[in-house]
CSV table of N, CA and C in Angstrom, one decimal:
chain,number,residue,atom,x,y,z
A,1,UNK,N,225.6,165.0,-36.2
A,1,UNK,CA,224.4,165.2,-35.4
A,1,UNK,C,224.4,164.1,-34.3
A,2,UNK,N,223.3,164.2,-33.5
A,2,UNK,CA,223.1,163.3,-32.4
A,2,UNK,C,221.9,162.5,-32.6
A,3,UNK,N,222.0,161.2,-32.4
A,3,UNK,CA,220.8,160.3,-32.5
A,3,UNK,C,219.8,160.7,-31.5
A,4,UNK,N,218.6,161.1,-32.0
A,4,UNK,CA,217.5,161.5,-31.1
A,4,UNK,C,216.5,160.4,-30.9
A,5,UNK,N,216.3,159.5,-31.9
A,5,UNK,CA,215.3,158.4,-31.7
A,5,UNK,C,215.6,157.3,-32.7
A,6,UNK,N,215.2,156.1,-32.4
A,6,UNK,CA,215.4,155.0,-33.3
A,6,UNK,C,214.0,154.4,-33.5
A,7,UNK,N,213.5,154.4,-34.7
A,7,UNK,CA,212.1,153.9,-35.0
A,7,UNK,C,212.3,152.8,-36.1
A,8,UNK,N,212.2,151.5,-35.7
A,8,UNK,CA,212.3,150.4,-36.6
A,8,UNK,C,213.6,150.5,-37.4
A,9,UNK,N,213.5,150.7,-38.7
A,9,UNK,CA,214.7,150.7,-39.6
A,9,UNK,C,215.2,152.1,-39.9
A,10,UNK,N,214.6,153.1,-39.2
A,10,UNK,CA,215.1,154.5,-39.4
A,10,UNK,C,215.6,155.1,-38.1
A,11,UNK,N,216.6,155.9,-38.2
A,11,UNK,CA,217.2,156.6,-37.1
A,11,UNK,C,217.0,158.1,-37.3
A,12,UNK,N,216.4,158.8,-36.3
A,12,UNK,CA,216.2,160.2,-36.4
A,12,UNK,C,217.3,160.9,-35.7
A,13,UNK,N,217.9,161.9,-36.4
A,13,UNK,CA,219.1,162.5,-36.0
A,13,UNK,C,218.8,164.0,-35.9
A,14,UNK,N,219.2,164.6,-34.7
A,14,UNK,CA,219.1,166.1,-34.5
A,14,UNK,C,220.5,166.7,-35.0
A,15,UNK,N,220.5,167.4,-36.1
A,15,UNK,CA,221.7,168.0,-36.6
A,15,UNK,C,221.8,169.5,-36.3
A,16,UNK,N,220.9,170.0,-35.5
A,16,UNK,CA,221.0,171.4,-35.1
A,16,UNK,C,220.3,172.3,-36.1
A,17,UNK,N,219.5,171.8,-37.0
A,17,UNK,CA,218.7,172.6,-38.0
A,17,UNK,C,217.2,172.6,-37.5
A,18,UNK,N,216.4,173.3,-38.3
A,18,UNK,CA,215.0,173.5,-37.9
A,18,UNK,C,214.3,172.1,-38.0
A,19,UNK,N,214.7,171.3,-38.9
A,19,UNK,CA,214.1,170.0,-39.0
A,19,UNK,C,215.1,168.9,-38.7
A,20,UNK,N,214.6,167.7,-38.3
A,20,UNK,CA,215.5,166.6,-38.0
A,20,UNK,C,215.8,165.8,-39.2
A,21,UNK,N,216.8,165.0,-39.2
A,21,UNK,CA,217.1,164.2,-40.3
A,21,UNK,C,216.9,162.7,-40.1
A,22,UNK,N,216.7,162.0,-41.1
A,22,UNK,CA,216.4,160.5,-41.1
A,22,UNK,C,217.5,159.8,-41.9
A,23,UNK,N,218.0,158.7,-41.3
A,23,UNK,CA,219.0,157.9,-42.0
A,23,UNK,C,218.5,156.4,-41.8
A,24,UNK,N,218.8,155.6,-42.8
A,24,UNK,CA,218.4,154.2,-42.7
A,24,UNK,C,219.4,153.5,-41.7
A,25,UNK,N,218.8,152.7,-40.8
A,25,UNK,CA,219.6,152.1,-39.7
A,25,UNK,C,220.8,151.2,-40.2
A,26,UNK,N,220.6,150.6,-41.4
A,26,UNK,CA,221.6,149.7,-41.9
A,26,UNK,C,222.9,150.5,-42.3
A,27,UNK,N,222.8,151.8,-42.4
A,27,UNK,CA,224.0,152.6,-42.8
A,27,UNK,C,224.9,152.9,-41.6
A,28,UNK,N,224.4,152.6,-40.4
A,28,UNK,CA,225.1,153.0,-39.2
A,28,UNK,C,225.6,151.7,-38.5
A,29,UNK,N,226.4,151.9,-37.4
A,29,UNK,CA,226.9,150.7,-36.6
A,29,UNK,C,225.7,150.0,-36.0
A,30,UNK,N,225.8,148.7,-35.8
A,30,UNK,CA,224.7,147.9,-35.2
A,30,UNK,C,224.4,148.3,-33.8
A,31,UNK,N,225.4,148.7,-33.1
A,31,UNK,CA,225.2,149.1,-31.7
A,31,UNK,C,224.8,150.5,-31.4
A,32,UNK,N,224.3,151.2,-32.4
A,32,UNK,CA,223.9,152.6,-32.3
A,32,UNK,C,222.8,152.8,-31.3
A,33,UNK,N,222.9,153.9,-30.5
A,33,UNK,CA,221.8,154.1,-29.5
A,33,UNK,C,221.6,155.6,-29.4
A,34,UNK,N,220.5,155.9,-28.8
A,34,UNK,CA,220.1,157.3,-28.6
A,34,UNK,C,221.2,158.1,-27.8
A,35,UNK,N,221.6,159.3,-28.3
A,35,UNK,CA,222.6,160.0,-27.7
A,35,UNK,C,224.0,159.9,-28.4
A,36,UNK,N,224.1,158.9,-29.2
A,36,UNK,CA,225.4,158.7,-30.0
A,36,UNK,C,225.6,159.9,-31.0
A,37,UNK,N,226.8,160.3,-31.2
A,37,UNK,CA,227.1,161.3,-32.2
A,37,UNK,C,227.5,160.6,-33.5
A,38,UNK,N,226.9,161.0,-34.7
A,38,UNK,CA,227.2,160.4,-36.0
A,38,UNK,C,227.5,161.4,-37.0
A,39,UNK,N,228.3,161.0,-38.0
A,39,UNK,CA,228.7,161.9,-39.1
A,39,UNK,C,227.9,161.5,-40.3
A,40,UNK,N,227.1,162.4,-40.8
A,40,UNK,CA,226.3,162.1,-42.0
A,40,UNK,C,226.3,163.2,-43.0
A,41,UNK,N,225.8,162.9,-44.2
A,41,UNK,CA,225.7,164.0,-45.2
A,41,UNK,C,224.2,164.1,-45.6
A,42,UNK,N,223.8,165.3,-45.9
A,42,UNK,CA,222.4,165.6,-46.3
A,42,UNK,C,222.3,165.3,-47.8
A,43,UNK,N,221.3,164.4,-48.2
A,43,UNK,CA,221.1,164.0,-49.6
A,43,UNK,C,219.8,164.6,-50.1
A,44,UNK,N,219.0,165.2,-49.3
A,44,UNK,CA,217.7,165.7,-49.8
A,44,UNK,C,216.7,165.8,-48.7
A,45,UNK,N,215.4,166.0,-49.1
A,45,UNK,CA,214.3,166.1,-48.2
A,45,UNK,C,213.2,165.2,-48.6
A,46,UNK,N,212.5,164.6,-47.7
A,46,UNK,CA,211.4,163.7,-48.0
A,46,UNK,C,210.1,164.4,-47.8
A,47,UNK,N,209.0,163.8,-48.2
A,47,UNK,CA,207.7,164.4,-48.1
A,47,UNK,C,207.2,164.8,-46.7
A,48,UNK,N,207.8,164.1,-45.7
A,48,UNK,CA,207.4,164.4,-44.3
A,48,UNK,C,208.1,165.6,-43.8
A,49,UNK,N,209.0,166.2,-44.5
A,49,UNK,CA,209.7,167.4,-44.1
A,49,UNK,C,211.1,167.1,-43.4
A,50,UNK,N,211.4,165.8,-43.4
A,50,UNK,CA,212.7,165.4,-42.8
A,50,UNK,C,213.8,165.5,-43.8
A,51,UNK,N,215.0,165.8,-43.3
A,51,UNK,CA,216.2,165.7,-44.2
A,51,UNK,C,216.5,164.3,-44.4
A,52,UNK,N,216.9,163.8,-45.6
A,52,UNK,CA,217.4,162.5,-45.8
A,52,UNK,C,218.9,162.5,-45.7
A,53,UNK,N,219.4,161.7,-44.8
A,53,UNK,CA,220.8,161.7,-44.5
A,53,UNK,C,221.5,160.3,-44.9
A,54,UNK,N,222.8,160.3,-45.1
A,54,UNK,CA,223.5,159.1,-45.5
A,54,UNK,C,224.9,159.1,-45.0
A,55,UNK,N,225.2,157.9,-44.5
A,55,UNK,CA,226.6,157.6,-44.1
A,55,UNK,C,227.3,156.9,-45.2
A,56,UNK,N,226.6,156.1,-46.0
A,56,UNK,CA,227.2,155.3,-47.1
A,56,UNK,C,227.8,156.3,-48.1
A,57,UNK,N,227.2,157.4,-48.4
A,57,UNK,CA,227.8,158.3,-49.4
A,57,UNK,C,229.1,158.9,-48.9
A,58,UNK,N,229.3,159.1,-47.6
A,58,UNK,CA,230.5,159.6,-47.1
A,58,UNK,C,231.6,158.6,-47.3
A,59,UNK,N,231.3,157.3,-46.9
A,59,UNK,CA,232.2,156.2,-47.1
A,59,UNK,C,232.6,156.0,-48.6
A,60,UNK,N,231.6,156.1,-49.5
A,60,UNK,CA,232.0,156.0,-50.9
A,60,UNK,C,232.9,157.1,-51.4
A,61,UNK,N,232.6,158.3,-50.9
A,61,UNK,CA,233.5,159.4,-51.3
A,61,UNK,C,234.9,159.2,-50.8
A,62,UNK,N,235.1,158.8,-49.6
A,62,UNK,CA,236.4,158.6,-49.1
A,62,UNK,C,237.1,157.4,-49.8
A,63,UNK,N,236.4,156.4,-50.2
A,63,UNK,CA,236.9,155.3,-51.0
A,63,UNK,C,237.4,155.8,-52.3
A,64,UNK,N,236.6,156.6,-53.0
A,64,UNK,CA,236.9,157.2,-54.3
A,64,UNK,C,238.1,158.1,-54.2
A,65,UNK,N,238.2,158.9,-53.2
A,65,UNK,CA,239.3,159.8,-53.0
A,65,UNK,C,240.6,159.0,-52.8
A,66,UNK,N,240.6,157.9,-52.0
A,66,UNK,CA,241.7,157.1,-51.8
A,66,UNK,C,242.2,156.4,-53.1
A,67,UNK,N,241.2,156.0,-54.0
A,67,UNK,CA,241.5,155.4,-55.3
A,67,UNK,C,242.2,156.3,-56.2
A,68,UNK,N,241.5,157.5,-56.4
A,68,UNK,CA,242.0,158.4,-57.4
A,68,UNK,C,243.3,159.1,-57.1
A,69,UNK,N,243.7,159.2,-55.8
A,69,UNK,CA,244.9,159.8,-55.3
A,69,UNK,C,246.1,158.9,-55.3
A,70,UNK,N,245.9,157.6,-55.5
A,70,UNK,CA,247.0,156.7,-55.5
A,70,UNK,C,246.9,155.7,-56.6
A,71,UNK,N,247.4,156.0,-57.8
A,71,UNK,CA,247.4,155.0,-58.9
A,71,UNK,C,248.4,153.9,-58.5
A,72,UNK,N,248.2,152.7,-59.1
A,72,UNK,CA,249.0,151.5,-58.8
A,72,UNK,C,248.7,151.0,-57.4
A,73,UNK,N,247.6,151.4,-56.8
A,73,UNK,CA,247.3,150.9,-55.5
A,73,UNK,C,246.7,149.5,-55.6
A,74,UNK,N,247.0,148.7,-54.6
A,74,UNK,CA,246.4,147.3,-54.5
A,74,UNK,C,245.1,147.4,-53.7
A,75,UNK,N,244.0,146.8,-54.3
A,75,UNK,CA,242.7,146.9,-53.7
A,75,UNK,C,242.1,145.5,-53.7
A,76,UNK,N,241.0,145.3,-53.0
A,76,UNK,CA,240.2,144.1,-53.0
A,76,UNK,C,239.0,144.4,-53.9
A,77,UNK,N,238.8,143.6,-55.0
A,77,UNK,CA,237.6,143.8,-55.8
A,77,UNK,C,236.7,142.6,-55.7
A,78,UNK,N,235.5,142.8,-55.5
A,78,UNK,CA,234.5,141.7,-55.4
A,78,UNK,C,233.9,141.6,-56.8
A,79,UNK,N,234.0,140.4,-57.4
A,79,UNK,CA,233.5,140.2,-58.8
A,79,UNK,C,232.0,139.9,-58.7
A,80,UNK,N,231.2,140.7,-59.4
A,80,UNK,CA,229.8,140.6,-59.4
A,80,UNK,C,229.1,139.9,-60.6
A,81,UNK,N,229.7,140.1,-61.7
A,81,UNK,CA,229.1,139.5,-62.9
A,81,UNK,C,230.2,139.4,-64.1
A,82,UNK,N,229.8,138.5,-65.0
A,82,UNK,CA,230.7,138.4,-66.2
A,82,UNK,C,229.9,139.1,-67.3
A,83,UNK,N,230.6,140.0,-68.0
A,83,UNK,CA,230.0,140.7,-69.1
A,83,UNK,C,230.9,140.5,-70.4
A,84,UNK,N,230.5,141.0,-71.5
A,84,UNK,CA,231.3,140.9,-72.7
A,84,UNK,C,232.7,141.5,-72.5
A,85,UNK,N,233.7,140.7,-72.7
A,85,UNK,CA,235.1,141.1,-72.6
A,85,UNK,C,235.6,141.4,-71.2
A,86,UNK,N,234.9,140.9,-70.2
A,86,UNK,CA,235.4,141.1,-68.9
A,86,UNK,C,234.5,140.8,-67.7
A,87,UNK,N,234.8,141.4,-66.6
A,87,UNK,CA,234.0,141.2,-65.4
A,87,UNK,C,233.7,142.6,-64.7
A,88,UNK,N,232.5,142.7,-64.2
A,88,UNK,CA,232.1,143.8,-63.4
A,88,UNK,C,232.3,143.5,-61.9
A,89,UNK,N,232.7,144.5,-61.1
A,89,UNK,CA,232.9,144.2,-59.7
A,89,UNK,C,232.8,145.5,-58.9
A,90,UNK,N,233.0,145.4,-57.7
A,90,UNK,CA,233.0,146.6,-56.8
A,90,UNK,C,234.2,146.6,-55.9
A,91,UNK,N,234.7,147.8,-55.7
A,91,UNK,CA,235.8,148.1,-54.7
A,91,UNK,C,235.1,149.0,-53.7
A,92,UNK,N,234.6,148.3,-52.6
A,92,UNK,CA,233.7,149.1,-51.7
A,92,UNK,C,232.4,149.5,-52.4
A,93,UNK,N,232.2,150.8,-52.6
A,93,UNK,CA,231.1,151.3,-53.3
A,93,UNK,C,231.4,151.7,-54.7
A,94,UNK,N,232.6,151.6,-55.2
A,94,UNK,CA,233.1,152.1,-56.5
A,94,UNK,C,233.0,150.9,-57.5
A,95,UNK,N,232.4,151.2,-58.7
A,95,UNK,CA,232.3,150.2,-59.7
A,95,UNK,C,233.8,149.9,-60.3
A,96,UNK,N,234.0,148.7,-60.6
A,96,UNK,CA,235.3,148.3,-61.2
A,96,UNK,C,235.0,147.4,-62.4
A,97,UNK,N,236.0,147.4,-63.3
A,97,UNK,CA,236.0,146.5,-64.5
A,97,UNK,C,237.3,145.8,-64.6
A,98,UNK,N,237.2,144.5,-64.8
A,98,UNK,CA,238.4,143.6,-64.9
A,98,UNK,C,238.3,143.1,-66.3
A,99,UNK,N,239.3,143.4,-67.2
A,99,UNK,CA,239.3,142.8,-68.5
A,99,UNK,C,239.4,141.3,-68.4
A,100,UNK,N,238.8,140.6,-69.3
A,100,UNK,CA,238.8,139.1,-69.3
A,100,UNK,C,240.2,138.5,-69.2
A,101,UNK,N,241.2,139.1,-70.0
A,101,UNK,CA,242.5,138.6,-70.0
A,101,UNK,C,243.4,139.0,-68.8
A,102,UNK,N,242.8,139.7,-67.9
A,102,UNK,CA,243.5,140.2,-66.6
A,102,UNK,C,242.9,139.6,-65.4
A,103,UNK,N,242.0,138.6,-65.5
A,103,UNK,CA,241.4,138.0,-64.3
A,103,UNK,C,242.3,137.0,-63.6
A,104,UNK,N,243.2,136.4,-64.3
A,104,UNK,CA,244.1,135.5,-63.7
A,104,UNK,C,245.4,135.5,-64.6
A,105,UNK,N,246.4,134.7,-64.1
A,105,UNK,CA,247.7,134.6,-64.8
A,105,UNK,C,247.5,134.0,-66.2
A,106,UNK,N,246.6,133.0,-66.2
A,106,UNK,CA,246.3,132.3,-67.5
A,106,UNK,C,244.9,132.6,-67.8
A,107,UNK,N,244.6,133.3,-68.9
A,107,UNK,CA,243.3,133.7,-69.3
A,107,UNK,C,242.4,132.5,-69.4
A,108,UNK,N,241.2,132.7,-69.0
A,108,UNK,CA,240.2,131.6,-69.0
A,108,UNK,C,240.6,130.3,-68.4
A,109,UNK,N,241.3,130.4,-67.3
A,109,UNK,CA,241.8,129.2,-66.6
A,109,UNK,C,240.6,128.5,-66.1
A,110,UNK,N,239.6,129.2,-65.7
A,110,UNK,CA,238.4,128.6,-65.1
A,110,UNK,C,237.2,129.1,-65.9
A,111,UNK,N,236.0,128.5,-65.6
A,111,UNK,CA,234.8,128.9,-66.2
A,111,UNK,C,234.5,130.4,-65.7
A,112,UNK,N,234.0,131.3,-66.5
A,112,UNK,CA,233.8,132.7,-66.1
A,112,UNK,C,233.0,132.8,-64.9
A,113,UNK,N,232.0,131.9,-64.7
A,113,UNK,CA,231.1,131.9,-63.6
A,113,UNK,C,231.8,131.6,-62.3
A,114,UNK,N,232.9,130.9,-62.3
A,114,UNK,CA,233.6,130.5,-61.1
A,114,UNK,C,234.2,131.7,-60.4
A,115,UNK,N,234.4,132.8,-61.1
A,115,UNK,CA,235.0,134.0,-60.4
A,115,UNK,C,233.9,134.9,-59.7
A,116,UNK,N,232.7,134.7,-60.1
A,116,UNK,CA,231.6,135.5,-59.6
A,116,UNK,C,231.4,135.3,-58.1
A,117,UNK,N,231.4,136.4,-57.3
A,117,UNK,CA,231.3,136.3,-55.8
A,117,UNK,C,232.6,136.3,-55.1
A,118,UNK,N,233.7,136.1,-55.9
A,118,UNK,CA,235.1,136.0,-55.2
A,118,UNK,C,235.6,137.4,-55.0
A,119,UNK,N,236.4,137.6,-54.0
A,119,UNK,CA,237.1,138.8,-53.7
A,119,UNK,C,238.5,138.6,-54.0
A,120,UNK,N,239.0,139.4,-55.0
A,120,UNK,CA,240.4,139.2,-55.5
A,120,UNK,C,241.2,140.4,-55.2
A,121,UNK,N,242.5,140.2,-54.8
A,121,UNK,CA,243.4,141.4,-54.8
A,121,UNK,C,243.7,141.8,-56.2
A,122,UNK,N,243.8,143.1,-56.5
A,122,UNK,CA,244.0,143.6,-57.8
A,122,UNK,C,244.8,144.9,-57.8
A,123,UNK,N,245.5,145.2,-58.8
A,123,UNK,CA,246.2,146.4,-59.0
A,123,UNK,C,245.3,147.4,-59.8
A,124,UNK,N,245.2,148.6,-59.3
A,124,UNK,CA,244.4,149.7,-60.0
A,124,UNK,C,245.3,150.1,-61.2
A,125,UNK,N,244.7,150.0,-62.4
A,125,UNK,CA,245.4,150.5,-63.6
A,125,UNK,C,244.9,151.9,-64.0
A,126,UNK,N,243.7,152.2,-63.8
A,126,UNK,CA,243.1,153.5,-64.2
A,126,UNK,C,241.9,153.8,-63.4
A,127,UNK,N,241.7,155.0,-63.1
A,127,UNK,CA,240.4,155.5,-62.5
A,127,UNK,C,239.8,156.6,-63.4
A,128,UNK,N,238.5,156.6,-63.4
A,128,UNK,CA,237.9,157.6,-64.3
A,128,UNK,C,236.5,158.0,-63.9
A,129,UNK,N,236.0,159.0,-64.5
A,129,UNK,CA,234.6,159.4,-64.2
A,129,UNK,C,234.6,160.4,-63.1
A,130,UNK,N,233.4,160.7,-62.7
A,130,UNK,CA,233.2,161.7,-61.6
A,130,UNK,C,231.7,161.7,-61.3
A,131,UNK,N,231.4,162.3,-60.3
A,131,UNK,CA,229.9,162.3,-59.9
A,131,UNK,C,229.5,160.9,-59.6
A,132,UNK,N,228.4,160.5,-60.3
A,132,UNK,CA,227.8,159.2,-60.0
A,132,UNK,C,228.4,158.1,-61.0
A,133,UNK,N,229.3,158.5,-61.9
A,133,UNK,CA,229.8,157.5,-62.9
A,133,UNK,C,231.3,157.2,-62.6
A,134,UNK,N,231.6,157.1,-61.3
A,134,UNK,CA,233.0,156.8,-61.0
A,134,UNK,C,233.3,155.3,-61.2
A,135,UNK,N,234.4,155.0,-61.7
A,135,UNK,CA,234.8,153.6,-62.0
A,135,UNK,C,236.3,153.5,-62.0
A,136,UNK,N,236.7,152.2,-61.9
A,136,UNK,CA,238.2,151.9,-61.9
A,136,UNK,C,238.4,150.7,-62.8
A,137,UNK,N,239.5,150.7,-63.5
A,137,UNK,CA,240.0,149.6,-64.3
A,137,UNK,C,241.0,148.9,-63.4
A,138,UNK,N,240.8,147.6,-63.1
A,138,UNK,CA,241.7,146.9,-62.2
A,138,UNK,C,242.2,145.6,-62.8
A,139,UNK,N,243.3,145.0,-62.3
A,139,UNK,CA,243.9,143.8,-62.8
A,139,UNK,C,244.4,142.9,-61.7
A,140,UNK,N,243.7,141.8,-61.5
A,140,UNK,CA,244.3,140.8,-60.6
A,140,UNK,C,245.6,140.2,-61.1
A,141,UNK,N,245.7,140.1,-62.5
A,141,UNK,CA,246.8,139.5,-63.1
A,141,UNK,C,248.1,140.3,-62.8
A,142,UNK,N,248.0,141.6,-62.9
A,142,UNK,CA,249.1,142.5,-62.6
A,142,UNK,C,249.6,142.4,-61.2
A,143,UNK,N,248.6,142.2,-60.3
A,143,UNK,CA,248.9,142.0,-58.9
A,143,UNK,C,249.7,140.7,-58.7
A,144,UNK,N,249.2,139.6,-59.4
A,144,UNK,CA,249.8,138.3,-59.2
A,144,UNK,C,251.3,138.3,-59.8
A,145,UNK,N,251.4,139.0,-61.0
A,145,UNK,CA,252.8,139.1,-61.6
A,145,UNK,C,253.7,139.8,-60.6
A,146,UNK,N,253.3,140.9,-60.0
A,146,UNK,CA,254.1,141.7,-59.1
A,146,UNK,C,254.5,140.9,-57.9
A,147,UNK,N,253.5,140.1,-57.3
A,147,UNK,CA,253.8,139.3,-56.2
A,147,UNK,C,254.8,138.2,-56.5
A,148,UNK,N,254.6,137.6,-57.7
A,148,UNK,CA,255.5,136.5,-58.2
A,148,UNK,C,256.9,137.0,-58.3
A,149,UNK,N,257.1,138.2,-58.9
A,149,UNK,CA,258.4,138.8,-59.0
A,149,UNK,C,259.0,139.1,-57.7
A,150,UNK,N,258.2,139.6,-56.8
A,150,UNK,CA,258.7,139.9,-55.4
A,150,UNK,C,259.1,138.6,-54.7
A,151,UNK,N,258.3,137.6,-54.8
A,151,UNK,CA,258.6,136.3,-54.2
A,151,UNK,C,259.9,135.7,-54.8
A,152,UNK,N,260.0,135.8,-56.1
A,152,UNK,CA,261.2,135.2,-56.8
A,152,UNK,C,262.5,136.0,-56.3
A,153,UNK,N,262.4,137.3,-56.2
A,153,UNK,CA,263.6,138.0,-55.9
A,153,UNK,C,264.0,137.8,-54.4
A,154,UNK,N,263.0,137.6,-53.5
A,154,UNK,CA,263.3,137.3,-52.1
A,154,UNK,C,263.9,135.9,-52.0
A,155,UNK,N,263.4,134.9,-52.8
A,155,UNK,CA,264.0,133.6,-52.8
A,155,UNK,C,265.4,133.6,-53.3
A,156,UNK,N,265.7,134.3,-54.4
A,156,UNK,CA,267.1,134.4,-54.9
A,156,UNK,C,268.0,135.1,-54.0
A,157,UNK,N,267.5,136.0,-53.2
A,157,UNK,CA,268.4,136.7,-52.2
A,157,UNK,C,268.8,135.8,-51.0
A,158,UNK,N,267.9,134.8,-50.7
A,158,UNK,CA,268.1,133.9,-49.6
A,158,UNK,C,269.1,132.8,-49.9
A,159,UNK,N,269.1,132.3,-51.1
A,159,UNK,CA,269.9,131.1,-51.4
A,159,UNK,C,271.3,131.5,-51.9
A,160,UNK,N,272.2,130.6,-51.8
A,160,UNK,CA,273.6,130.9,-52.2
A,160,UNK,C,274.1,129.6,-52.9
A,161,UNK,N,275.2,129.7,-53.6
A,161,UNK,CA,275.8,128.6,-54.3
A,161,UNK,C,276.2,127.6,-53.2
A,162,UNK,N,275.9,126.3,-53.5
A,162,UNK,CA,276.2,125.2,-52.6
A,162,UNK,C,275.0,124.8,-51.7
A,163,UNK,N,274.0,125.6,-51.6
A,163,UNK,CA,272.8,125.2,-50.8
A,163,UNK,C,272.1,124.0,-51.3
A,164,UNK,N,271.7,123.1,-50.5
A,164,UNK,CA,270.9,122.0,-50.9
A,164,UNK,C,269.4,122.3,-50.7
A,165,UNK,N,268.6,122.1,-51.7
A,165,UNK,CA,267.2,122.4,-51.6
A,165,UNK,C,266.4,121.2,-52.0
A,166,UNK,N,265.2,121.0,-51.4
A,166,UNK,CA,264.3,119.9,-51.9
A,166,UNK,C,263.3,120.6,-52.9
A,167,UNK,N,262.9,119.8,-53.9
A,167,UNK,CA,262.0,120.3,-54.8
A,167,UNK,C,261.3,119.2,-55.6
A,168,UNK,N,260.4,119.6,-56.4
A,168,UNK,CA,259.6,118.6,-57.2
A,168,UNK,C,259.8,119.0,-58.7
A,169,UNK,N,260.0,118.0,-59.5
A,169,UNK,CA,260.2,118.2,-60.9
A,169,UNK,C,258.9,117.7,-61.6
């Protein structure tokens, strides 16, 4: 649709239907202006007769499609809370669970609260659910192991017998 009007925190969009649509301004780019074309999805109707629109739902769907179509993908997970036996987080708009023994190379290396708020690279182990109950099982530990193995093999390829190296014991 095309942005027809901006009223406070709401953007009114003309989508070519009998009624106009409304989307929360926070779901769109900050520099949105009247006349801009936007891609939105209809999520329902409100009491005023307007269509309720969303950009966030389109973004979440594309994130979900990217996750479920490529297992073993490396993602960024934001840790939100510590729960029994692990951590809850988000990969964009998708819920994620990190088992406690997969948060780091050494389990419980830090206090559980120290991970909250951090964004960690992680390997996707499993995706499941559908509809509103989409979730992923991820492991920062598996990512770190994979990186360590890659770094080790690159190092071993570069050195040869007779090289002198500096190191710390």
